[in-house]
Amino acid sequence: MADSSETRVARATKPVSEALLNEKWDRAISSMIIKSSLGLSFGVVFSVLLFKRRAWPAWVGLGFGAGRAWEESDASFRRGDSPVRDALRR
Amino acid sequence: MLRSSIAPGRQLLSAPARQRIPSQWLSKAGASSRLSGQRFFADSKPPTPATPSSESAIPVESIPKPASQESKAAPASPATAPRKTGRFRRFLLYLILTSGFAYGGSIFLALKSDNFHDFFTEYVPYGEECVLYFEERDFYRRFPNASRQSNRIQGAPRDEGKSVTIPSKSGLSWNVTKEESGSDVSKSGPHMSSKAHDAQVKTEAAKPEEKNAAVIQAKEDKASNDTKKEDKKPVSLDEPRQPAVASSTIELLQTQAGDDGVVQELVKTFNDIVTVISADENSQQAKEELLKIGEKISAIRTEAAKAAQDEINKAHTTFDESARELIRRFEEMRETEVAQFREEFEAEREKLAGAYQEKINTELQRAQQLAEQRLQNELVEQAIELNRKYIHEVQGLVEREREGRLSKLNELTASVTELENLTTGWSNVIDTNLKTQQLQVAVDAVRSTLERAEVPRPFVRELVAVKELAAEDPVVEAAIASINPTAYQRGIPSTTMIIERFRRVASEVRKASLLPEDAGIASHAASMVLSKVMFKKEGLPEGDDVESILIRTEHLLEEGKVDAAAREMNGLQGWAKILSKDWLGDVRRVLEVKQALEVIETQARLQCLRVE
């Protein structure tokens, strides 16, 4: 009981220093998936509505999403030991 | 409504004003005659001259108008020249009349009031003369004798041909014939003169009416005197008269200077008669008659003189009496005054004496009071001095007593305190021993809790016990203060836990061991992948790279040198340091606690040693 409560408290305030990179990786992967899927869906919608079901708008949307996620995670890695702050997640 | 009521009023108001102006103008221009003529026609009556209408400013002017009107009405135009002369005459007449009235009135006023008199005499031509004339007239009316007297004074030396002898003291009084009368009436002369003189003095001082009366009286006196003189003269003439009978010439009486006018006249007539009779040779009978008359006159004179003498004597006596009375009254008054003054003086002296006495008394009282006060003060001072001396003596005695007998008590108390100190010292020793023992027990309890714990557990209670037992030992206090509060609030991990955690940390650090300084996501991924395929080092490698440091630390931890391991890990750089930060913090806390406990233990041991 005491152990769990203490760990919970520690977790709430700040991640443990050795788990810092792992967390960053978690965030990066999840944002990558979400943003690329969002871009893909936008691209599909555009292709259906405007581009007569061409393939390339879907690819472009996917690229947009993936690129955005990449950039974000890159920035978070570069920032060092500061905890991740994601607008989408929190 | 208002306007309608005002409108006629305004007309009424304006109408007379408008009428009055021309009417005034007409009257001024002499056209009132025309107006009166109109009235005359309307009334069919001769116009009343003195109608004091408001328009006619001068009533005098209205008086002659009807006449002129009539003349105008009757002869119409024929005589303009006569009318002119008539007018001129009338003008002259009025001028003279008005000026006469004006002068008369102003003279009257000038006689009444001084201010107007000044104004009139100064500014009006011939005013002064008129006023002077009237004043003179008034004066003469008041004093009818004034002119005659001046005549007499002028005429007297003219009448007298012979030389006049002026006595030495004449001039002071009117009586010139003093010496002559003195020779005749030796007794009454000076009194008379004095009386006359008194009268004169009175005249000078008295008012004009009184003056008149006095003058008249003086004249009467003089007349009587003169009659006397005349009396004397025929008497003196009696001796040469006898031969004069033979020669049939009677000597003329001579008037004296300063005689009364009546007497002079009488003498004159008598002289005339004498001359007439002497001229007539054959009127012997008349002469005799005359002589008889002279005798009679002389007899009358003597009688009169006698009566006068009596009267004079009487007057003298009354005067003397009155003088005496006066002197007596005066003296009485003086005596009363003297008495009064004396009384006042006595009263004043009494008052002064009383005042001085009072002052002296008060001063004496003051002096006495002062002396008493001073004496009292001295007494009080002496009393104070005595008291002080007494107290001093008592104190000295008490002190001596104390030093003599009570000094032994001091020694006793000193020994008692020594004993007390000894006992307290022993009790202190025992107390400190107990304390140190307890402290050691407490520290042991802390250590055991730390070592026995499977998971980190707070040890606040144990530490509080230690602190209480230490009882404000500065060293213990400092040692406890050096411990991080989180350490005893959350507890510290045991050594095994630290090693376990180090294993986890080490794997993570190895993953990030190949990262450059500012690494992005790509480099992180690369480092993760490449760290898997890296070879692990064996033994005790030299060098600063992350792998060798990790291995060395592991070795040290296994040996149980926690502080050395911490020092090794502190040498990491970059991401490796960041990842191992929490582990390092834990290790430091553990080390701190351990150090503090060691310090406390040593302190307790030291205290034990110190006591013994």
XYZ file of C-alpha atoms in Angstrom:
702
model
C 0.000 0.000 0.000
C 2.584 2.457 1.135
C 4.799 1.496 -1.762
C 2.077 1.960 -4.367
C 0.982 5.272 -2.974
C 4.540 6.550 -2.945
C 5.189 5.444 -6.499
C 1.930 7.014 -7.567
C 2.948 10.256 -5.956
C 6.331 10.186 -7.666
C 4.743 9.415 -10.967
C 2.273 12.255 -10.636
C 4.936 14.865 -9.963
C 7.733 13.790 -12.289
C 8.824 10.691 -14.167
C 11.851 8.879 -12.855
C 14.993 10.023 -14.549
C 15.877 6.609 -16.084
C 12.336 6.379 -17.638
C 12.663 9.762 -19.264
C 13.789 8.557 -22.684
C 11.329 5.717 -22.761
C 8.495 8.121 -22.161
C 9.722 10.371 -24.893
C 9.779 7.402 -27.244
C 6.235 6.465 -26.273
C 5.042 9.950 -27.006
C 6.854 10.129 -30.290
C 5.427 6.882 -31.602
C 1.886 7.622 -30.533
C 1.888 11.096 -32.016
C 3.381 9.707 -35.192
C 0.563 7.239 -35.559
C -2.182 9.686 -34.705
C -0.971 12.550 -36.863
C -0.155 10.428 -39.883
C -3.563 8.776 -39.683
C -5.227 12.145 -39.386
C -3.336 13.415 -42.437
C -4.186 10.304 -44.337
C -7.863 10.640 -43.586
C -7.825 14.275 -44.634
C -6.056 13.322 -47.841
C -8.605 10.587 -48.528
C -11.460 13.003 -48.000
C -9.874 15.574 -50.280
C -9.169 12.982 -52.942
C -12.741 11.791 -52.825
C -14.277 15.241 -52.853
C -11.992 17.210 -55.130
C -9.568 14.969 -56.975
C -11.721 12.260 -58.414
C -10.361 9.543 -56.158
C -6.749 9.994 -57.060
C -4.208 8.362 -54.822
C -1.681 11.113 -54.366
C -3.730 13.449 -52.125
C -3.963 10.633 -49.593
C -0.182 10.173 -49.635
C 0.359 13.858 -49.310
C -1.910 14.016 -46.254
C -0.074 11.095 -44.697
C 3.226 12.838 -45.323
C 1.978 16.004 -43.725
C 0.865 14.207 -40.594
C 4.027 12.124 -40.317
C 6.220 15.172 -40.837
C 4.460 17.115 -38.145
C 4.742 14.260 -35.656
C 8.420 13.860 -36.444
C 9.127 17.477 -35.895
C 7.384 17.524 -32.554
C 9.139 14.476 -31.217
C 12.464 15.723 -32.486
C 11.933 18.965 -30.597
C 11.008 17.079 -27.434
C 14.168 14.940 -27.678
C 16.297 17.981 -28.234
C 14.852 19.719 -25.234
C 16.646 17.382 -22.943
C 15.433 16.385 -19.529
C 12.325 18.565 -19.452
C 9.159 16.433 -19.441
C 7.109 16.143 -22.599
C 4.309 18.588 -23.077
C 1.972 17.636 -25.811
C -0.936 19.776 -26.753
C -2.887 16.864 -28.060
C -2.393 14.600 -25.088
C -2.887 17.049 -22.242
C -58.353 97.205 -16.397
C -55.259 98.652 -14.985
C -54.353 100.332 -18.187
C -57.784 101.920 -18.510
C -57.566 103.182 -14.939
C -54.113 104.572 -15.459
C -54.746 106.190 -18.787
C -57.026 108.993 -17.588
C -54.832 109.449 -14.576
C -51.968 109.987 -16.881
C -53.902 112.531 -18.801
C -54.822 114.267 -15.636
C -51.267 114.231 -14.558
C -49.958 115.499 -17.817
C -52.561 118.142 -18.389
C -51.729 120.532 -15.555
C -48.080 120.155 -16.211
C -48.589 121.180 -19.753
C -50.758 124.053 -18.738
C -48.496 125.264 -16.049
C -45.547 125.776 -18.262
C -47.138 128.253 -20.625
C -48.924 129.996 -17.809
C -45.648 130.491 -15.998
C -44.092 131.725 -19.126
C -46.941 134.127 -19.694
C -46.803 135.534 -16.203
C -43.101 136.000 -16.557
C -43.522 137.769 -19.840
C -46.047 140.123 -18.345
C -48.965 138.477 -20.092
C -50.801 137.903 -16.879
C -52.604 141.115 -17.711
C -54.115 139.373 -20.648
C -55.187 136.498 -18.496
C -56.727 138.812 -15.965
C -58.443 140.569 -18.799
C -60.004 137.323 -19.869
C -61.166 136.642 -16.374
C -62.541 140.073 -16.246
C -64.611 139.397 -19.302
C -65.877 136.107 -18.019
C -66.800 137.332 -14.585
C -67.942 140.776 -15.688
C -66.371 142.103 -12.523
C -63.370 144.286 -11.877
C -60.415 142.034 -11.169
C -59.321 141.715 -7.593
C -55.751 142.824 -7.548
C -54.475 140.690 -4.729
C -55.352 137.202 -5.887
C -52.608 135.073 -4.532
C -52.684 132.542 -7.301
C -49.959 129.945 -7.422
C -48.757 131.279 -10.722
C -48.024 134.833 -9.624
C -44.702 134.723 -7.902
C -44.698 138.425 -7.006
C -47.920 139.735 -5.538
C -46.709 143.300 -5.782
C -46.725 143.081 -9.510
C -50.352 142.140 -9.608
C -51.383 145.252 -7.732
C -50.571 147.848 -10.330
C -51.714 145.748 -13.189
C -55.408 146.636 -13.019
C -54.560 150.266 -13.071
C -52.481 149.836 -16.141
C -55.202 147.657 -17.489
C -57.734 150.347 -16.960
C -55.513 152.972 -18.412
C -54.856 150.649 -21.274
C -58.486 149.946 -21.685
C -59.478 153.557 -21.473
C -56.952 155.451 -23.565
C -55.906 152.466 -25.599
C -52.875 153.660 -27.490
C -52.624 157.461 -27.416
C -50.023 158.133 -24.713
C -47.059 155.902 -24.783
C -44.619 158.518 -23.548
C -46.589 159.447 -20.380
C -47.013 155.833 -19.636
C -43.304 155.394 -19.908
C -42.583 158.289 -17.562
C -45.227 156.960 -15.192
C -43.612 153.616 -15.306
C -40.224 155.089 -14.676
C -41.525 157.034 -11.750
C -43.203 154.004 -10.378
C -40.046 152.067 -10.814
C -38.130 154.753 -8.992
C -40.696 154.813 -6.249
C -40.523 151.071 -5.821
C -36.791 151.142 -5.960
C -36.620 153.731 -3.238
C -39.256 152.003 -1.179
C -37.677 148.576 -1.473
C -34.206 149.902 -0.817
C -35.533 151.845 2.156
C -37.208 148.752 3.512
C -34.166 146.674 2.837
C -31.888 149.156 4.572
C -34.275 149.573 7.465
C -34.669 145.882 7.919
C -31.003 145.184 7.585
C -30.123 147.941 10.058
C -32.596 146.503 12.484
C -31.146 143.067 11.972
C -27.617 144.428 12.258
C -28.504 145.952 15.596
C -29.913 142.628 16.677
C -27.360 140.120 15.467
C -23.602 140.552 15.357
C -23.050 138.308 12.373
C -25.379 140.233 10.206
C -23.877 143.451 11.498
C -20.464 142.410 10.300
C -21.781 141.332 6.945
C -23.847 144.470 6.465
C -21.165 146.938 7.438
C -18.601 145.230 5.261
C -20.458 144.584 2.037
C -23.364 146.990 1.753
C -22.519 150.530 0.707
C -23.319 153.134 3.338
C -24.322 150.346 5.613
C -21.717 151.130 8.165
C -22.690 154.779 8.350
C -26.327 153.946 8.790
C -25.650 151.450 11.485
C -23.266 153.804 13.230
C -25.828 156.577 13.162
C -28.460 154.353 14.671
C -26.089 153.039 17.246
C -25.153 156.540 18.234
C -28.744 157.493 18.514
C -29.391 154.538 20.669
C -26.449 155.466 22.821
C -27.663 159.017 23.285
C -31.116 157.787 24.046
C -29.675 155.639 26.734
C -27.260 158.191 28.154
C -28.704 161.641 27.660
C -26.140 163.156 30.040
C -23.161 162.000 28.115
C -23.159 164.903 25.690
C -23.785 167.465 28.407
C -21.006 166.171 30.551
C -18.610 166.453 27.720
C -19.862 170.008 27.215
C -19.300 170.856 30.792
C -15.824 169.475 30.775
C -15.042 171.547 27.758
C -16.811 174.624 29.056
C -15.498 174.716 32.562
C -11.974 175.933 31.882
C -13.382 178.424 29.403
C -15.566 180.047 31.999
C -12.878 180.284 34.593
C -10.425 182.992 33.910
C -8.164 182.612 36.858
C -5.526 180.005 37.437
C -6.525 176.717 38.848
C -4.444 175.156 41.505
C -4.406 171.464 41.263
C -3.678 169.797 44.507
C -1.110 167.069 44.715
C -3.580 164.258 45.009
C -6.216 165.564 42.696
C -6.993 163.620 39.597
C -7.578 160.518 41.577
C -11.007 161.870 42.363
C -13.381 164.323 40.779
C -13.175 166.697 43.759
C -10.917 169.554 42.780
C -11.942 171.882 45.595
C -10.836 169.615 48.285
C -8.391 171.953 49.950
C -10.729 174.855 49.928
C -13.487 172.822 51.446
C -10.968 171.371 53.895
C -10.149 174.846 55.091
C -13.815 175.522 55.652
C -15.179 172.298 56.844
C -12.130 170.658 58.266
C -13.979 167.699 59.684
C -16.275 166.775 56.945
C -13.919 167.357 54.021
C -11.954 164.122 53.822
C -14.994 162.036 54.673
C -16.928 163.625 51.946
C -14.178 163.203 49.475
C -13.862 159.614 50.506
C -17.568 159.200 50.161
C -17.571 160.857 46.811
C -14.634 158.781 45.852
C -16.500 155.679 46.875
C -19.362 156.765 44.720
C -16.997 157.313 41.838
C -15.484 153.897 42.273
C -18.921 152.482 42.381
C -19.802 154.195 39.156
C -16.832 152.702 37.472
C -17.736 149.227 38.529
C -21.495 149.345 38.339
C -23.881 148.955 35.421
C -25.071 152.013 33.444
C -28.335 152.322 35.345
C -26.532 152.208 38.639
C -23.945 154.458 37.220
C -26.643 156.967 36.385
C -28.008 156.755 39.848
C -24.563 157.147 41.303
C -23.854 160.104 39.113
C -27.067 161.710 40.167
C -26.284 161.094 43.769
C -22.818 162.496 43.303
C -24.340 165.521 41.683
C -26.690 166.027 44.526
C -23.822 165.772 46.927
C -21.925 168.217 44.868
C -24.862 170.515 44.707
C -25.127 170.486 48.432
C -21.451 171.069 48.624
C -21.695 173.927 46.211
C -24.509 175.462 48.066
C -22.346 175.285 51.083
C -19.585 176.938 49.220
C -21.924 179.594 48.003
C -23.041 179.938 51.513
C -19.551 180.447 52.651
C -18.786 182.920 50.051
C -21.492 185.383 50.981
C -20.450 184.805 54.592
C -16.928 185.569 53.694
C -18.212 188.417 51.644
C -20.095 189.726 54.600
C -17.162 191.647 55.963
C -16.304 193.414 52.807
C -19.979 193.861 52.128
C -20.353 196.576 54.675
C -17.972 198.791 52.896
C -19.494 197.538 49.719
C -22.781 198.950 50.867
C -21.180 202.301 51.081
C -19.798 201.982 47.712
C -23.038 200.311 46.919
C -21.428 197.547 45.066
C -22.014 194.007 45.782
C -19.320 191.560 44.803
C -20.159 189.030 42.256
C -20.205 185.427 43.186
C -17.722 183.434 41.379
C -18.327 180.017 40.018
C -15.897 177.361 40.889
C -14.469 174.776 38.590
C -16.278 171.487 38.875
C -19.498 173.175 40.022
C -22.790 171.831 39.054
C -24.613 173.339 36.146
C -27.607 174.277 38.253
C -25.400 176.025 40.744
C -23.609 177.812 38.016
C -26.850 178.974 36.563
C -28.087 180.057 39.954
C -24.880 181.946 40.626
C -25.110 183.465 37.242
C -28.658 184.714 37.745
C -27.727 185.946 41.190
C -24.790 187.766 39.797
C -26.957 189.248 37.146
C -29.389 190.472 39.776
C -26.504 191.839 41.816
C -25.116 193.676 38.856
C -28.545 195.012 38.001
C -29.158 196.163 41.541
C -25.694 197.598 41.967
C -26.179 199.407 38.716
C -29.344 200.855 40.060
C -28.256 203.366 42.687
C -31.556 204.302 44.112
C -32.970 201.001 44.896
C -31.798 200.854 48.441
C -34.724 198.869 49.523
C -34.018 196.333 46.906
C -30.479 196.207 48.155
C -31.620 195.560 51.627
C -33.987 193.002 50.404
C -31.214 191.497 48.575
C -29.032 191.507 51.610
C -31.828 189.926 53.541
C -32.183 187.383 50.904
C -28.461 186.783 51.122
C -28.720 186.362 54.847
C -31.614 184.082 54.476
C -29.735 182.114 51.962
C -26.789 181.954 54.297
C -29.077 180.797 57.094
C -30.548 178.178 54.861
C -27.101 177.232 53.926
C -25.924 176.799 57.419
C -28.980 174.758 58.157
C -28.415 172.657 55.171
C -24.773 172.318 56.103
C -25.753 171.276 59.566
C -28.231 168.778 58.271
C -25.661 167.507 55.821
C -23.151 167.324 58.609
C -25.567 165.305 60.677
C -26.334 163.089 57.844
C -22.687 162.660 57.132
C -22.005 161.849 60.737
C -24.816 159.385 60.753
C -23.620 157.838 57.582
C -20.156 157.744 59.048
C -21.321 155.999 62.126
C -23.373 153.503 60.117
C -20.455 152.949 57.876
C -18.161 152.438 60.805
C -20.606 150.079 62.296
C -20.957 148.138 59.132
C -17.174 148.065 58.748
C -16.851 146.791 62.247
C -19.531 144.293 61.565
C -17.682 143.236 58.457
C -14.420 142.922 60.308
C -16.132 140.996 63.030
C -17.744 138.643 60.559
C -14.489 138.271 58.738
C -12.703 137.414 61.895
C -15.404 135.020 62.846
C -15.097 133.359 59.535
C -11.347 133.247 59.889
C -11.657 131.736 63.302
C -14.043 129.120 62.074
C -11.783 128.410 59.169
C -8.812 128.210 61.436
C -10.682 125.823 63.638
C -11.707 123.785 60.675
C -8.206 123.686 59.300
C -6.878 122.715 62.664
C -9.405 119.970 62.863
C -8.540 118.772 59.429
C -4.877 118.939 60.237
C -5.439 116.974 63.393
C -7.446 114.391 61.489
C -4.784 114.142 58.825
C -2.076 113.799 61.411
C -4.064 111.139 63.165
C -4.553 109.321 59.914
C -0.878 109.507 59.026
C 0.133 108.439 62.480
C -2.298 105.538 62.274
C -0.964 104.515 58.876
C 2.614 104.631 60.093
C 1.704 102.723 63.191
C 0.021 100.094 61.108
C 2.990 99.834 58.803
C 5.359 99.494 61.713
C 3.147 96.856 63.248
C 3.015 94.853 60.068
C 6.762 95.136 59.656
C 7.316 94.025 63.186
C 5.011 91.111 62.623
C 6.844 90.186 59.473
C 10.190 90.356 61.216
C 8.876 88.225 64.024
C 7.468 85.700 61.611
C 10.743 85.623 59.742
C 12.689 85.068 62.904
C 10.303 82.334 63.969
C 10.553 80.681 60.622
C 14.304 80.788 60.726
C 14.338 79.325 64.193
C 11.989 76.598 63.108
C 14.163 75.845 60.110
C 17.217 75.588 62.284
C 15.332 73.318 64.614
C 14.298 71.083 61.774
C 17.823 71.015 60.460
C 19.142 70.053 63.821
C 16.551 67.352 64.101
C 17.527 65.994 60.723
C 21.158 66.109 61.629
C 20.524 64.264 64.887
C 18.429 61.669 63.118
C 21.111 61.064 60.566
C 23.756 60.757 63.213
C 21.641 58.338 65.149
C 21.002 56.204 62.070
C 24.667 56.232 61.293
C 25.529 55.080 64.736
C 22.952 52.322 64.655
C 24.198 51.190 61.312
C 27.758 51.138 62.541
C 26.746 49.097 65.551
C 24.795 46.646 63.451
C 27.678 46.280 61.049
C 30.102 45.600 63.822
C 27.744 43.019 65.274
C 27.349 41.315 61.950
C 31.044 41.224 61.285
C 31.662 39.850 64.769
C 29.125 37.113 65.110
C 27.515 36.582 61.789
C 30.753 36.076 59.861
C 30.704 32.471 60.932
C 27.355 32.009 59.233
C 28.884 33.019 55.947
C 31.495 30.312 56.265
C 28.797 27.791 56.976
C 26.775 28.763 53.954
C 29.875 28.584 51.772
C 30.535 25.021 52.888
C 26.916 24.089 52.336
C 26.956 25.431 48.802
C 30.133 23.497 48.127
C 28.432 20.354 49.220
C 25.438 21.120 47.086
C 27.689 21.637 44.116
C 29.324 18.344 44.693
C 26.031 16.534 44.879
C 24.708 18.257 41.800
C 27.929 17.410 39.972
C 27.404 13.764 40.746
C 23.807 13.832 39.703
C 24.892 15.588 36.489
C 27.308 12.852 35.741
C 24.622 10.256 36.209
C 22.206 12.228 34.079
C 24.637 12.637 31.225
C 25.458 8.989 31.351
C 21.838 8.106 31.092
C 21.356 10.529 28.267
C 24.229 9.198 26.260
C 23.028 5.704 26.725
C 19.593 6.618 25.611
C 21.034 8.459 22.664
C 23.023 5.493 21.628
C 19.931 3.356 21.904
C 17.972 5.761 19.754
C 20.664 5.901 17.116
C 20.796 2.125 17.087
C 17.046 2.061 16.628
C 17.311 4.388 13.646
C 20.014 2.320 12.094
C 18.134 -0.916 12.583
C 14.989 0.535 11.044
C 16.997 1.708 8.061
C 18.763 -1.558 7.540
C 15.823 -3.788 8.169
C 13.399 -2.023 5.894
C 12.398 -3.895 2.679
C 10.981 -0.743 1.168
C 11.853 2.879 1.998
C 10.005 3.910 5.135
C 9.877 7.226 6.982
C 11.889 7.303 10.234
C 10.751 10.647 11.590
C 9.745 9.244 14.978
C 13.124 7.733 15.610
C 14.875 10.892 14.621
C 12.632 12.980 16.882
C 13.524 10.710 19.760
C 17.192 11.167 19.023
C 16.771 14.901 18.896
C 14.955 15.010 22.200
C 17.553 12.856 23.882
C 20.350 14.943 22.493
C 18.884 17.868 24.460
C 20.102 20.742 22.391
C 23.499 19.328 21.682
C 24.786 21.612 18.906
C 26.603 18.825 17.141
C 23.560 16.562 17.053
C 21.414 19.454 15.959
C 23.746 20.244 13.097
C 23.864 16.586 12.078
C 20.084 16.299 11.967
C 19.807 19.603 10.105
C 22.221 18.289 7.456
C 19.770 15.471 6.583
C 17.477 16.318 3.676
C 13.889 16.574 5.019
C 12.619 14.301 2.206
C 14.967 11.593 3.505
C 13.306 11.151 6.867
C 9.853 12.013 5.591
C 9.816 9.380 2.806
C 12.553 7.159 4.073
C 15.729 6.032 2.293
C 16.284 2.941 0.184
C 18.547 0.170 1.492
C 21.788 -0.792 -0.254
C 20.248 -3.732 -2.070
C 17.542 -1.530 -3.463
C 20.135 0.913 -4.667
C 22.030 -1.819 -6.490
C 18.846 -3.082 -8.063
C 17.921 0.307 -9.286
C 21.404 0.812 -10.575
C 20.981 -2.176 -12.849
C 17.911 -0.579 -14.440
C 19.525 2.769 -14.719
C 22.597 1.266 -16.257
C 20.616 -0.396 -19.086
C 18.947 2.910 -19.868
C 22.176 4.813 -19.758
C 23.758 2.300 -22.090
C 20.954 2.964 -24.562
C 21.730 6.670 -24.563
C 25.492 6.221 -24.373
C 26.118 7.002 -28.038
C 24.072 10.184 -28.188
C 25.709 13.423 -29.253
C 25.191 16.647 -27.304
C 22.113 17.997 -29.126
C 20.418 14.946 -30.504
C 17.174 14.683 -32.409
C 14.858 11.718 -32.798
C 16.929 10.156 -35.533
C 20.121 10.067 -33.477
C 18.201 8.675 -30.499
C 16.853 5.853 -32.640
C 20.300 5.206 -34.014
C 21.877 5.108 -30.544
C 19.166 2.698 -29.320
C 19.758 0.367 -32.202
C 23.567 0.572 -32.092
C 23.814 0.146 -28.285
C 22.315 -3.329 -28.687
C 25.097 -4.509 -30.845
C 27.917 -2.990 -28.692
C 30.356 -5.288 -26.887
C 30.333 -5.354 -23.115
C 33.590 -4.601 -21.342
C 34.986 -6.877 -18.696
C 37.066 -6.318 -15.586
C 38.104 -2.818 -14.423
C 38.447 -0.765 -17.585
C 40.185 2.580 -17.668
C 38.727 5.613 -19.514
C 35.953 8.194 -19.405
C 33.426 6.571 -21.656
C 30.009 5.704 -20.308
C 30.385 1.938 -20.538
C 33.580 1.797 -18.460
C 32.155 4.155 -15.822
C 29.078 2.008 -15.480
C 31.086 -1.163 -15.036
C 33.333 0.453 -12.451
C 30.362 1.699 -10.510
C 28.782 -1.686 -10.536
C 31.968 -3.153 -9.145
C 32.146 -0.537 -6.419
C 28.531 -1.125 -5.489
C 29.094 -4.799 -5.257
C 31.998 -4.052 -2.968
C 29.718 -1.879 -0.829
C 31.482 1.409 -1.433
C 28.386 3.453 -2.060
C 30.004 6.872 -1.823
C 32.739 5.939 -4.275
C 30.101 4.615 -6.676
C 28.218 7.853 -6.404
C 31.414 9.755 -7.122
C 31.971 7.651 -10.241
C 28.452 8.217 -11.510
C 28.801 11.935 -10.922
C 31.463 11.945 -13.642
C 28.906 11.125 -16.399
C 28.006 13.744 -19.019
C 25.042 14.641 -21.182
C 22.059 12.316 -21.478
C 23.678 9.714 -19.268
C 23.856 12.159 -16.387
C 20.319 13.260 -16.910
C 19.075 9.678 -16.803
C 21.056 8.800 -13.666
C 20.085 11.959 -11.778
C 17.364 10.471 -9.614
C 19.491 7.483 -8.640
C 22.299 9.835 -7.648
C 19.945 11.882 -5.488
C 18.822 8.730 -3.682
C 22.342 7.661 -3.077
C 23.282 11.070 -1.736
C 20.415 11.036 0.715
C 21.397 7.646 1.978
C 24.933 8.811 2.412
C 23.806 11.925 4.261
C 21.730 9.920 6.685
C 24.530 7.515 7.277
C 26.976 10.298 7.940
C 24.587 12.062 10.307
C 24.032 8.848 12.248
C 27.742 8.296 12.500
C 28.253 11.822 13.750
C 25.563 11.422 16.384
C 27.038 8.142 17.529
C 30.506 9.584 17.847
C 29.103 12.560 19.719
C 27.363 10.283 22.170
C 30.551 8.338 22.671
C 32.476 11.527 23.161
C 30.062 12.690 25.809
C 30.425 9.459 27.626
C 34.164 9.896 27.575
C 33.949 13.524 28.658
C 31.835 12.772 31.687
C 34.350 10.285 32.980
